[in-house]
mmCIF file of C-alpha atoms and ligand atoms in Angstrom:
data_model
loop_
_atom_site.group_PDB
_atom_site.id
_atom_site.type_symbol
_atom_site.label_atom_id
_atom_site.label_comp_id
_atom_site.label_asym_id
_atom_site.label_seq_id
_atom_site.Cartn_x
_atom_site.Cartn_y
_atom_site.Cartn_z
ATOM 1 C CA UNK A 414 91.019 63.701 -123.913
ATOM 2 C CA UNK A 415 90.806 67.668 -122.658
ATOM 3 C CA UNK A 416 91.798 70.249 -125.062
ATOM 4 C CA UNK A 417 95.470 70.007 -124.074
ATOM 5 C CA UNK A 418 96.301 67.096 -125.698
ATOM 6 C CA UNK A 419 94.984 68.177 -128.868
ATOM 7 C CA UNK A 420 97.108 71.592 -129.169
ATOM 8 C CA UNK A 421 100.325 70.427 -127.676
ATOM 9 C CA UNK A 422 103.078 73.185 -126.266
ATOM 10 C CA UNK A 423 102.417 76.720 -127.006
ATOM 11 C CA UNK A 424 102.407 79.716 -125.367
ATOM 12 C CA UNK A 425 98.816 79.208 -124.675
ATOM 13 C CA UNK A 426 98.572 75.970 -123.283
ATOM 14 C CA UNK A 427 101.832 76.684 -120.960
ATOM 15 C CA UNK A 428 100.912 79.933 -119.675
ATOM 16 C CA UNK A 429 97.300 78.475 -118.457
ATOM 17 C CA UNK A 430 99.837 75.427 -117.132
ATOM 18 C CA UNK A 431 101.290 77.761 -115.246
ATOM 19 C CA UNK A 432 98.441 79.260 -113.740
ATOM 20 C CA UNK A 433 96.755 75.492 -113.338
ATOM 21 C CA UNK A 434 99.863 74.597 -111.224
ATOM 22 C CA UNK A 435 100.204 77.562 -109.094
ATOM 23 C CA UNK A 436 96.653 76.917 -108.007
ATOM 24 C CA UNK A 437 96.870 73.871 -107.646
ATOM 25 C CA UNK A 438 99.953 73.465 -105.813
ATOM 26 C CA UNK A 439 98.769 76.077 -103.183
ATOM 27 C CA UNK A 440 95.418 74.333 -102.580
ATOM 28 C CA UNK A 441 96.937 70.753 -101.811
ATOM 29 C CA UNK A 442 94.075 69.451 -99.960
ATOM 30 C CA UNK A 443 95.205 66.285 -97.452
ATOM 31 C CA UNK A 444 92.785 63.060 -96.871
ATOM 32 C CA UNK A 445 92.455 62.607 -93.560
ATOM 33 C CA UNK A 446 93.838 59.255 -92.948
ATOM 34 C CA UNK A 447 95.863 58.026 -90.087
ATOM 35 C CA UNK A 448 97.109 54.501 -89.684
ATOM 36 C CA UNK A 449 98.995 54.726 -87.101
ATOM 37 C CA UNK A 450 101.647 56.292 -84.420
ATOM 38 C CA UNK A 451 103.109 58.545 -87.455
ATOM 39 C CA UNK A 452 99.032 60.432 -87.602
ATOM 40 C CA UNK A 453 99.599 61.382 -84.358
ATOM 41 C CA UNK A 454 102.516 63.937 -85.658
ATOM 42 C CA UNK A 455 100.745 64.270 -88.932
ATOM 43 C CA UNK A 456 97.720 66.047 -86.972
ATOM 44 C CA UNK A 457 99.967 68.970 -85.537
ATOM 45 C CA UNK A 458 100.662 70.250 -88.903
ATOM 46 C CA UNK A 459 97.215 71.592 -89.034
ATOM 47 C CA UNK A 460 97.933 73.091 -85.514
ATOM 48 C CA UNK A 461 98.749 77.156 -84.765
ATOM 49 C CA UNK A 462 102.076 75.981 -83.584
ATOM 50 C CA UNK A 463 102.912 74.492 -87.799
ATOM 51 C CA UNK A 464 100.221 76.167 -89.492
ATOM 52 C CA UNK A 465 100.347 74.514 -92.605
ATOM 53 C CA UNK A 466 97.405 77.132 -93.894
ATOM 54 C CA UNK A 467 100.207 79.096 -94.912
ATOM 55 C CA UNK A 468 100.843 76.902 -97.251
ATOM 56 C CA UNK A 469 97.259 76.517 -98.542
ATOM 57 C CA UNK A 470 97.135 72.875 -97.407
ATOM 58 C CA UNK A 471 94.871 73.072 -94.213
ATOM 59 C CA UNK A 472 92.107 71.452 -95.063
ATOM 60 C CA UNK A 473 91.569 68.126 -94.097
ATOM 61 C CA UNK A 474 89.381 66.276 -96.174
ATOM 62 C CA UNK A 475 86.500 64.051 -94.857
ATOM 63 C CA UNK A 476 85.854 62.301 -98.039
ATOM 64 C CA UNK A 477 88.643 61.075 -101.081
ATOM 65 C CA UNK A 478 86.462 62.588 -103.712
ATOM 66 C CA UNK A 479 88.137 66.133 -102.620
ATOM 67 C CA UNK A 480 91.392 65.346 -101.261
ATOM 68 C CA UNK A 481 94.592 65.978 -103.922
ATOM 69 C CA UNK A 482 96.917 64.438 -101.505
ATOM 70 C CA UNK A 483 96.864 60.799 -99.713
ATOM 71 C CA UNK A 484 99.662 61.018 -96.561
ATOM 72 C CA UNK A 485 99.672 57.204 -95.429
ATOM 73 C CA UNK A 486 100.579 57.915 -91.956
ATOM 74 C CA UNK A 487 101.583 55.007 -90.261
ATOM 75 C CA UNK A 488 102.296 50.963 -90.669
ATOM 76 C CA UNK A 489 100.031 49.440 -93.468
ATOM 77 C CA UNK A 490 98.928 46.088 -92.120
ATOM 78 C CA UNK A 491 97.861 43.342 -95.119
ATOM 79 C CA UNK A 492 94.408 43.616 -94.149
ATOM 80 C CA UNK A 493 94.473 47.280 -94.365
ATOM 81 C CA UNK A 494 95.791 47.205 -97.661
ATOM 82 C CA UNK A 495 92.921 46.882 -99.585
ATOM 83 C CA UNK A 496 91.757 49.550 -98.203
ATOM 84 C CA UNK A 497 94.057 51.680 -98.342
ATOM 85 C CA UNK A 498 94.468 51.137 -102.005
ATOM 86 C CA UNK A 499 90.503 51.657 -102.436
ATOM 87 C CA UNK A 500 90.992 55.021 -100.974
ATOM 88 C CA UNK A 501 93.768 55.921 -103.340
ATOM 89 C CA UNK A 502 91.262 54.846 -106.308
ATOM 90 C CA UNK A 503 88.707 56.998 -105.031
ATOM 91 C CA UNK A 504 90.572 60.184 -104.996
ATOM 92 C CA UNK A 505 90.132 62.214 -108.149
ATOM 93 C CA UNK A 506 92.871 62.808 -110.554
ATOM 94 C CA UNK A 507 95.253 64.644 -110.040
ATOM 95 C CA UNK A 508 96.100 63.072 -106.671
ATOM 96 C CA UNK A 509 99.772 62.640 -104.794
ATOM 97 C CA UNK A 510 100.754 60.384 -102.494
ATOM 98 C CA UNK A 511 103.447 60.982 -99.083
ATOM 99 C CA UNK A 512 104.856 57.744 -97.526
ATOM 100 C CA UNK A 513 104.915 59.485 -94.448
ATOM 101 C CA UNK A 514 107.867 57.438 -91.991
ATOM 102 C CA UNK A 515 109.368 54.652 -91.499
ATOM 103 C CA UNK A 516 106.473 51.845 -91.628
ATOM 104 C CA UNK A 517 104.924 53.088 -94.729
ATOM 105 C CA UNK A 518 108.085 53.075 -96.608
ATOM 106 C CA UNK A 519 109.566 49.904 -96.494
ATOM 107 C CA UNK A 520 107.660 48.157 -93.277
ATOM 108 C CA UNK A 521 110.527 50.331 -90.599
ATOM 109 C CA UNK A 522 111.077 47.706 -87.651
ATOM 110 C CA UNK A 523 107.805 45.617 -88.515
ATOM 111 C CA UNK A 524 109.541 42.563 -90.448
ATOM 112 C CA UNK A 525 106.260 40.207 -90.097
ATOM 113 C CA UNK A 526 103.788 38.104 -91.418
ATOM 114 C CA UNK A 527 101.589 41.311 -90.803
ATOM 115 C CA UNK A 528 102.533 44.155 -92.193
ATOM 116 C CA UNK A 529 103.165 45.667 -95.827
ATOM 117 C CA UNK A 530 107.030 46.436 -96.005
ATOM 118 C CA UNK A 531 105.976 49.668 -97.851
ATOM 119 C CA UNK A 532 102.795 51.137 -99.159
ATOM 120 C CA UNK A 533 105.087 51.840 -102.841
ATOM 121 C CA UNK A 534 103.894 47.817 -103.123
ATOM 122 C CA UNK A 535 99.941 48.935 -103.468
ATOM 123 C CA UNK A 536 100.247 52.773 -104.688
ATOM 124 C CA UNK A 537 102.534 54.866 -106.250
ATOM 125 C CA UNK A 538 104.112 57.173 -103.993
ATOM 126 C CA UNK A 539 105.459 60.542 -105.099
ATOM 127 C CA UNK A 540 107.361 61.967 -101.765
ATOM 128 C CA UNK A 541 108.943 59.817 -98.711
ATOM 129 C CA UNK A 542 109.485 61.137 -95.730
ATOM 130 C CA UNK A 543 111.775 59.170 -93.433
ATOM 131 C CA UNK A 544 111.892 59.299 -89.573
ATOM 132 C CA UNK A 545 110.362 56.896 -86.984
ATOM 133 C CA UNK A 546 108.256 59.284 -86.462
ATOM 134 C CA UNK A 547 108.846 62.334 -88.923
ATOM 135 C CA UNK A 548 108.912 65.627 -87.127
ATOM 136 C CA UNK A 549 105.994 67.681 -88.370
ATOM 137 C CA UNK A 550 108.428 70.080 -89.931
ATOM 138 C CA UNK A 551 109.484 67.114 -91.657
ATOM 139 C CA UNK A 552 106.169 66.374 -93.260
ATOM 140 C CA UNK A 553 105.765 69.869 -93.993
ATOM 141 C CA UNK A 554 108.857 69.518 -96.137
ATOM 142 C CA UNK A 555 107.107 66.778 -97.788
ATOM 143 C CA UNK A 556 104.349 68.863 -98.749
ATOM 144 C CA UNK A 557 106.885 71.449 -99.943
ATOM 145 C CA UNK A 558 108.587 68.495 -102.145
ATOM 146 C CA UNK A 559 104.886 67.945 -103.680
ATOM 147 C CA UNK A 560 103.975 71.725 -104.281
ATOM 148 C CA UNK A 561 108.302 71.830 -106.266
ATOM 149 C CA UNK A 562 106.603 68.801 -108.160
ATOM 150 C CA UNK A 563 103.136 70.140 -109.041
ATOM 151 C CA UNK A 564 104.713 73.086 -110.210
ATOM 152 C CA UNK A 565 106.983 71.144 -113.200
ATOM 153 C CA UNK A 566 104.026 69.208 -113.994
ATOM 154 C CA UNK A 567 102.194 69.275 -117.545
ATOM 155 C CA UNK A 568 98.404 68.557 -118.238
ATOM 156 C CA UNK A 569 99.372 65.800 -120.059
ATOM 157 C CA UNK A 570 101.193 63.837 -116.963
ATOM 158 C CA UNK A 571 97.675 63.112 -115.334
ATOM 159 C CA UNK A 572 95.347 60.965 -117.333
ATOM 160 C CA UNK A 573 91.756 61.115 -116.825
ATOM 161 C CA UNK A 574 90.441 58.898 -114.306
ATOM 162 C CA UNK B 724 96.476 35.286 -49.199
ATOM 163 C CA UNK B 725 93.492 37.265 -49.274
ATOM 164 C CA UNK B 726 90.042 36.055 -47.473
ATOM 165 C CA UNK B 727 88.056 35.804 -50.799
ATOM 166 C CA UNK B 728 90.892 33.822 -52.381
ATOM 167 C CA UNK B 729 91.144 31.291 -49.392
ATOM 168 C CA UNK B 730 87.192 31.243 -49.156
ATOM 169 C CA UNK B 731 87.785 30.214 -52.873
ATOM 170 C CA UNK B 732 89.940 27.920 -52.636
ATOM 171 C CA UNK B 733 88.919 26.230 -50.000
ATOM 172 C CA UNK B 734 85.394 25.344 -51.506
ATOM 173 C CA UNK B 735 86.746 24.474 -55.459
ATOM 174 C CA UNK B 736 89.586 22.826 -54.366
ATOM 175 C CA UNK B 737 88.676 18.997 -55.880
ATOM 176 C CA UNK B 738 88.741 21.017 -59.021
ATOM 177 C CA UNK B 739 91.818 22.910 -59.063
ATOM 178 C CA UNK B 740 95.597 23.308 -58.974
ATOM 179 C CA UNK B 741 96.654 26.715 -57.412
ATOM 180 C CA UNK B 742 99.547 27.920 -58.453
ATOM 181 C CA UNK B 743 102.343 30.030 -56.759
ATOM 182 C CA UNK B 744 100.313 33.467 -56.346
ATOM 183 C CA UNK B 745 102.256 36.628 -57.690
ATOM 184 C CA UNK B 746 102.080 39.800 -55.894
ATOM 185 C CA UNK B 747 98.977 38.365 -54.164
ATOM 186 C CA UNK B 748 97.562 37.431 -57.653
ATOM 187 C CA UNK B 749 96.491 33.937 -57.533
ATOM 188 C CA UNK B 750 96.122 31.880 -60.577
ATOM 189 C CA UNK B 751 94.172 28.178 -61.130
ATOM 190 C CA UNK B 752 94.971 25.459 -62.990
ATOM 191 C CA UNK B 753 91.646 23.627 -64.213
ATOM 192 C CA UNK B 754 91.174 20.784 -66.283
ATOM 193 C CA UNK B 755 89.077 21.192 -69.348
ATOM 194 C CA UNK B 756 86.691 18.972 -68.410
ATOM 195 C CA UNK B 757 85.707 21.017 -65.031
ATOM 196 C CA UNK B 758 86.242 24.446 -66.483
ATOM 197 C CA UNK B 759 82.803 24.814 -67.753
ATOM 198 C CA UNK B 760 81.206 24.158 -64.274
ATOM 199 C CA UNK B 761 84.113 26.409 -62.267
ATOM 200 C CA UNK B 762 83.653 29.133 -64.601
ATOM 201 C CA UNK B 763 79.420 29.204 -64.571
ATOM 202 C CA UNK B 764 79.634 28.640 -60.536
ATOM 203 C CA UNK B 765 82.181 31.754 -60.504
ATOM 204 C CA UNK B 766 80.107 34.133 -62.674
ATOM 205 C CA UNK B 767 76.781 32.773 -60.102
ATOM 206 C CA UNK B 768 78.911 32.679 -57.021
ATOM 207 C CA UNK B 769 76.398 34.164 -53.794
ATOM 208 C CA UNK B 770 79.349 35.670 -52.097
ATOM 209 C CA UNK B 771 82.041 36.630 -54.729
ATOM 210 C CA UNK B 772 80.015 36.961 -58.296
ATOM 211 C CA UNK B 773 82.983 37.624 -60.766
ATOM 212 C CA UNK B 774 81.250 39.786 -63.162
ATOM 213 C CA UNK B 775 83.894 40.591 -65.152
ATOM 214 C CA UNK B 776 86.027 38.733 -67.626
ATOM 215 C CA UNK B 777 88.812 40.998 -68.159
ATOM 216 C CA UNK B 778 90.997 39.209 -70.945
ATOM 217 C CA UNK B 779 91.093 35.712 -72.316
ATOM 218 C CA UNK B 780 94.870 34.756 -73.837
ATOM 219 C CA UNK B 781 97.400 31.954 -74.478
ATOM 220 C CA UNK B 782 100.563 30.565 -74.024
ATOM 221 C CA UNK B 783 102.109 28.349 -77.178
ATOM 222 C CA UNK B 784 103.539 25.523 -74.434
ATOM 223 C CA UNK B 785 104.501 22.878 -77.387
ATOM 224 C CA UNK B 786 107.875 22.945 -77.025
ATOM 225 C CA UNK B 787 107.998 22.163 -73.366
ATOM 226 C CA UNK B 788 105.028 19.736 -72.942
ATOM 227 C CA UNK B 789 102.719 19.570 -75.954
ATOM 228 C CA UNK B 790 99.993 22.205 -74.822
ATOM 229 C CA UNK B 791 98.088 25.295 -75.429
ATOM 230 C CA UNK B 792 97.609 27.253 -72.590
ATOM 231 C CA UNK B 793 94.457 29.465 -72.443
ATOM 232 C CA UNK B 794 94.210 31.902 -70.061
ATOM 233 C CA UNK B 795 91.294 33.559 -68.415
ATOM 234 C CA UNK B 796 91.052 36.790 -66.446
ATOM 235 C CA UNK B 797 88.039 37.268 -63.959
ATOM 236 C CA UNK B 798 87.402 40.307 -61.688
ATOM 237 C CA UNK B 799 85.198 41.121 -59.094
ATOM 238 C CA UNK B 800 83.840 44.330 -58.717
ATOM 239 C CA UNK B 801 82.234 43.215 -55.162
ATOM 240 C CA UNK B 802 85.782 42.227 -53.245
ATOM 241 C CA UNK B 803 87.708 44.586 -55.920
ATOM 242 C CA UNK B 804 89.835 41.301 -57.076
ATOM 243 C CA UNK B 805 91.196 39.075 -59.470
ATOM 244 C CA UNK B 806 91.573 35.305 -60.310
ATOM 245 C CA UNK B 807 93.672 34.324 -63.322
ATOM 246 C CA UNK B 808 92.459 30.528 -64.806
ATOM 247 C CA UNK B 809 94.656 28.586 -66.684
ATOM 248 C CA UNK B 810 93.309 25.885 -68.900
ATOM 249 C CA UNK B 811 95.586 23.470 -70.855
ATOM 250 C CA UNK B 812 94.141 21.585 -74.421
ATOM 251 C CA UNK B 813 96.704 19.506 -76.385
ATOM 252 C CA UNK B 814 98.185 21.238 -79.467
ATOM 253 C CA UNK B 815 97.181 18.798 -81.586
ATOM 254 C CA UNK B 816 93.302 19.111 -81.044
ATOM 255 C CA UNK B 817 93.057 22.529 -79.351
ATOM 256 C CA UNK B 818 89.387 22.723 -78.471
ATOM 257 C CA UNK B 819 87.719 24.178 -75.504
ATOM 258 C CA UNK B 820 83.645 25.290 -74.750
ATOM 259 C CA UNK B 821 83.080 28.783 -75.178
ATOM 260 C CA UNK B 822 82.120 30.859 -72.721
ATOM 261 C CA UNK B 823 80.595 33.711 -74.688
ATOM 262 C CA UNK B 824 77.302 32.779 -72.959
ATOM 263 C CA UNK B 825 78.110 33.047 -69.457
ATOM 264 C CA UNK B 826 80.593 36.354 -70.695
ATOM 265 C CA UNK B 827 79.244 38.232 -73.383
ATOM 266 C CA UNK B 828 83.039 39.623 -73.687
ATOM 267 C CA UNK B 829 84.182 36.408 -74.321
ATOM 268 C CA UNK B 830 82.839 36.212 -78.040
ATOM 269 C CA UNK B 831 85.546 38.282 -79.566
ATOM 270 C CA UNK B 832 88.582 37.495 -77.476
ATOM 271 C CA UNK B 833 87.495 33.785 -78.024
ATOM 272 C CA UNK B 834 88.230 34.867 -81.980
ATOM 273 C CA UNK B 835 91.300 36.104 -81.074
ATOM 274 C CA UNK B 836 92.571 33.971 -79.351
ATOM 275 C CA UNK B 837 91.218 31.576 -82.194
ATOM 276 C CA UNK B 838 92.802 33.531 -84.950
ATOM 277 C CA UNK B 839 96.052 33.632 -83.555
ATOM 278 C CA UNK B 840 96.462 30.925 -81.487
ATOM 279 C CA UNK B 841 94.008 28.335 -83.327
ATOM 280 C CA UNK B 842 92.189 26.888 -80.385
ATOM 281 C CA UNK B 843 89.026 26.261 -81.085
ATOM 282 C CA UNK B 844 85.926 27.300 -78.861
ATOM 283 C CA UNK B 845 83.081 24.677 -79.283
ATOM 284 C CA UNK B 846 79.528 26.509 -79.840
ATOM 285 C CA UNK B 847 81.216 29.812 -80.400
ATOM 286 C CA UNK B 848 77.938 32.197 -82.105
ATOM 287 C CA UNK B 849 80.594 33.052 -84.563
ATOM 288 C CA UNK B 850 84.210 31.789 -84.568
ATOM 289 C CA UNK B 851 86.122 33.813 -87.608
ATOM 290 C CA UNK B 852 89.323 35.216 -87.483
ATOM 291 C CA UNK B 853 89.744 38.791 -85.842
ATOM 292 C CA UNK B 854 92.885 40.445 -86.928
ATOM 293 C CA UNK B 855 94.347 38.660 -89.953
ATOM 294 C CA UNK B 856 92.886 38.663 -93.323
ATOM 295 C CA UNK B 857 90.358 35.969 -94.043
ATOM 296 C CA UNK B 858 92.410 34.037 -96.144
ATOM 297 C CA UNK B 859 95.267 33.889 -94.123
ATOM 298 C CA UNK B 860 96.648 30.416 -93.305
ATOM 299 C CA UNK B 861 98.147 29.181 -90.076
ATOM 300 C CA UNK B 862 98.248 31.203 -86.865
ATOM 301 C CA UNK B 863 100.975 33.519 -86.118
ATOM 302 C CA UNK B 864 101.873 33.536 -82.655
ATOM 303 C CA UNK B 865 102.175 29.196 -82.346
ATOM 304 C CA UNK B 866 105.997 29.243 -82.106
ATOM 305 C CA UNK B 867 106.094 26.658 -84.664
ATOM 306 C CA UNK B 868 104.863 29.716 -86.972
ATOM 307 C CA UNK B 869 107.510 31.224 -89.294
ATOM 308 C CA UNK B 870 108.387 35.206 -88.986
ATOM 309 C CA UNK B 871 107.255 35.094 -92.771
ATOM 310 C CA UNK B 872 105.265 32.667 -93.916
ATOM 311 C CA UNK B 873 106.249 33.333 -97.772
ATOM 312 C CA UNK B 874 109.780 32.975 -96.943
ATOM 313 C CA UNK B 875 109.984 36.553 -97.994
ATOM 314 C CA UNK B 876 108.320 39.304 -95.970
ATOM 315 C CA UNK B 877 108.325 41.399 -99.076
ATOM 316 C CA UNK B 878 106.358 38.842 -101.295
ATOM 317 C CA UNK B 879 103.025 40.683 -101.547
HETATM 318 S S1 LIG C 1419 107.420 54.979 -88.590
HETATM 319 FE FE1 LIG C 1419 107.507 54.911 -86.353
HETATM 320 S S2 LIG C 1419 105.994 56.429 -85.713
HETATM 321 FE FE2 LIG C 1419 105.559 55.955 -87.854
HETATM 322 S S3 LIG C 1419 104.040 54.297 -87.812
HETATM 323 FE FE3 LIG C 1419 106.060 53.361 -87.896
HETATM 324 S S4 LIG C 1419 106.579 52.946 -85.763
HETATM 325 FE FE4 LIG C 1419 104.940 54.459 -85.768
#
């Protein structure tokens, strides 16, 4: 329990909110994690042609201890799963999660004995982002969608994990 | 027909069925019992050494006669050609040698093949299931295998 849940709403504790979730929604770090055809648009993003530095999200991270953002990128196959869902428990609260395309949303044209018919099954998902596969532009929307939500966030909504 | 292939032919033929060739692609039919001695006298052949084993799949035939077809892919680097072997085990007791000795390829598309396909390779080093989970029953591409096994693809 951090300071914020002891004081409550005040001027003090939303102003610093504030701040907290301008920073934070301008530094939304991605893991880099690609599953399948959909990581091959997700990796563009990065590129000088989408640039998603402007947007303060550039930085792939090697490792889930400093990502903020999970993008599962691609079909989730049930032996993937577990893994998938290990990587969202090793990402440090807070963390956000894009169901990037068809496949990771609700299984797209995969209806098998194979694959997950959406990741939502394993890990909450904040953002989806349909299209078979999403334009970059697309995703970038979907990190747009995540900064809109970061910003109406309070201390309180992320418990400490 | 090319030379190597009637060269072939002409010196395994008590063991073999050939097959209509496609696009000058020639294909076997062995019974299981010879297959181990075709295969080894292939790989050690003085003239045409297939060094190569390209692929090793099936073919669910239970429907039309009760078999599993296995199918082997073999290359030569020395002539620059293929041979395609097709071995037939019952459904019911799908079991073949392996050939991961001879083939050092052949140890993990023998578990493929095993995992979704269930024929099992006698003396395999290590015969466990590739691409499905551990715990997953039954083998998916057997046409007698449902879509979704749970009745419900979403049942998780
Ligand atoms: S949604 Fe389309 S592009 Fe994305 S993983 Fe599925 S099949 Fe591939």
């Amino acid at each position: 329990m951090g300071l914020e849940h002891q004081l409550g709403d005040n001027i003090l504790t939303t102003s610093l909110e504030w701040a907290v979730n301008w920073a934070r929604s301008n530094s939304v770090w991605p893991m880099t994690f690609g599953l399948a055809c959909c990581a091959i648009e997700m990796m563009p993003i990065v590129s000088p042609r989408y640039d998603l530095a402007r947007f303060g999200s550039e930085v792939y991270r090697a490792s889930p201890r400093q990502a903020d953002l999970l993008i599962v990128a691609g079909r989730v196959s049930r032996k993937m799963a577990p893994f998938v869902k290990q990587v969202y428990e090793q990402m440090m609260s807070p963390k956000w999660v894009i169901s990037m395309g068809a496949c990771a949303s609700c299984g797209g044209v995969f209806r098998n004995y194979a694959i997950l018919q959406g990741v939502d099954k394993i890990i909450p998902v904040d953002v989806y982002v349909p299209g078979c596969p999403p334009n970059p532009y697309a995703l970038m929307q979907g990190i747009f969608e995540i900064q809109k939500k970061i910003k109406g966030e309070k201390f309180t909504d992320h418990p400490y994990e | 027909m090319n030379e190597y292939l009637s060269k072939l032919t002409d010196q395994f033929s008590g063991s073999i069925e050939v097959l209509p060739a496609f696009r000058n692609e020639c294909s076997w039919k062995i019974n299981p019992d010879k297959f181990i001695g075709l295969v080894t006298s292939l790989r050690n052949h003085a003239e045409f050494p297939f060094e190569v084993l390209f692929d090793v799949t099936a073919v669910d035939k239970t429907p039309v006669n009760g078999t599993i077809e296995v199918v082997y892919h073999l290359f030569s680097h020395k002539i620059n050609g293929f041979i395609r072997l097709k071995v037939a085990v019952s459904s019911e007791t799908p079991i073949l040698p392996t050939i991961s000795h001879i083939w050092n390829s052949a140890n993990w598309l023998e578990r493929e093949v095993y995992d979704l396909f269930g024929v099992k390779f006698s003396d395999h080093p290590d015969l466990r299931r590739l691409m499905m989970p551990d715990e997953y029953e039954g083998f998916p591409l057997l046409k007698a295998h449902p879509l979704c096994p749970q009745g419900d693809c979403n049942d998780f």
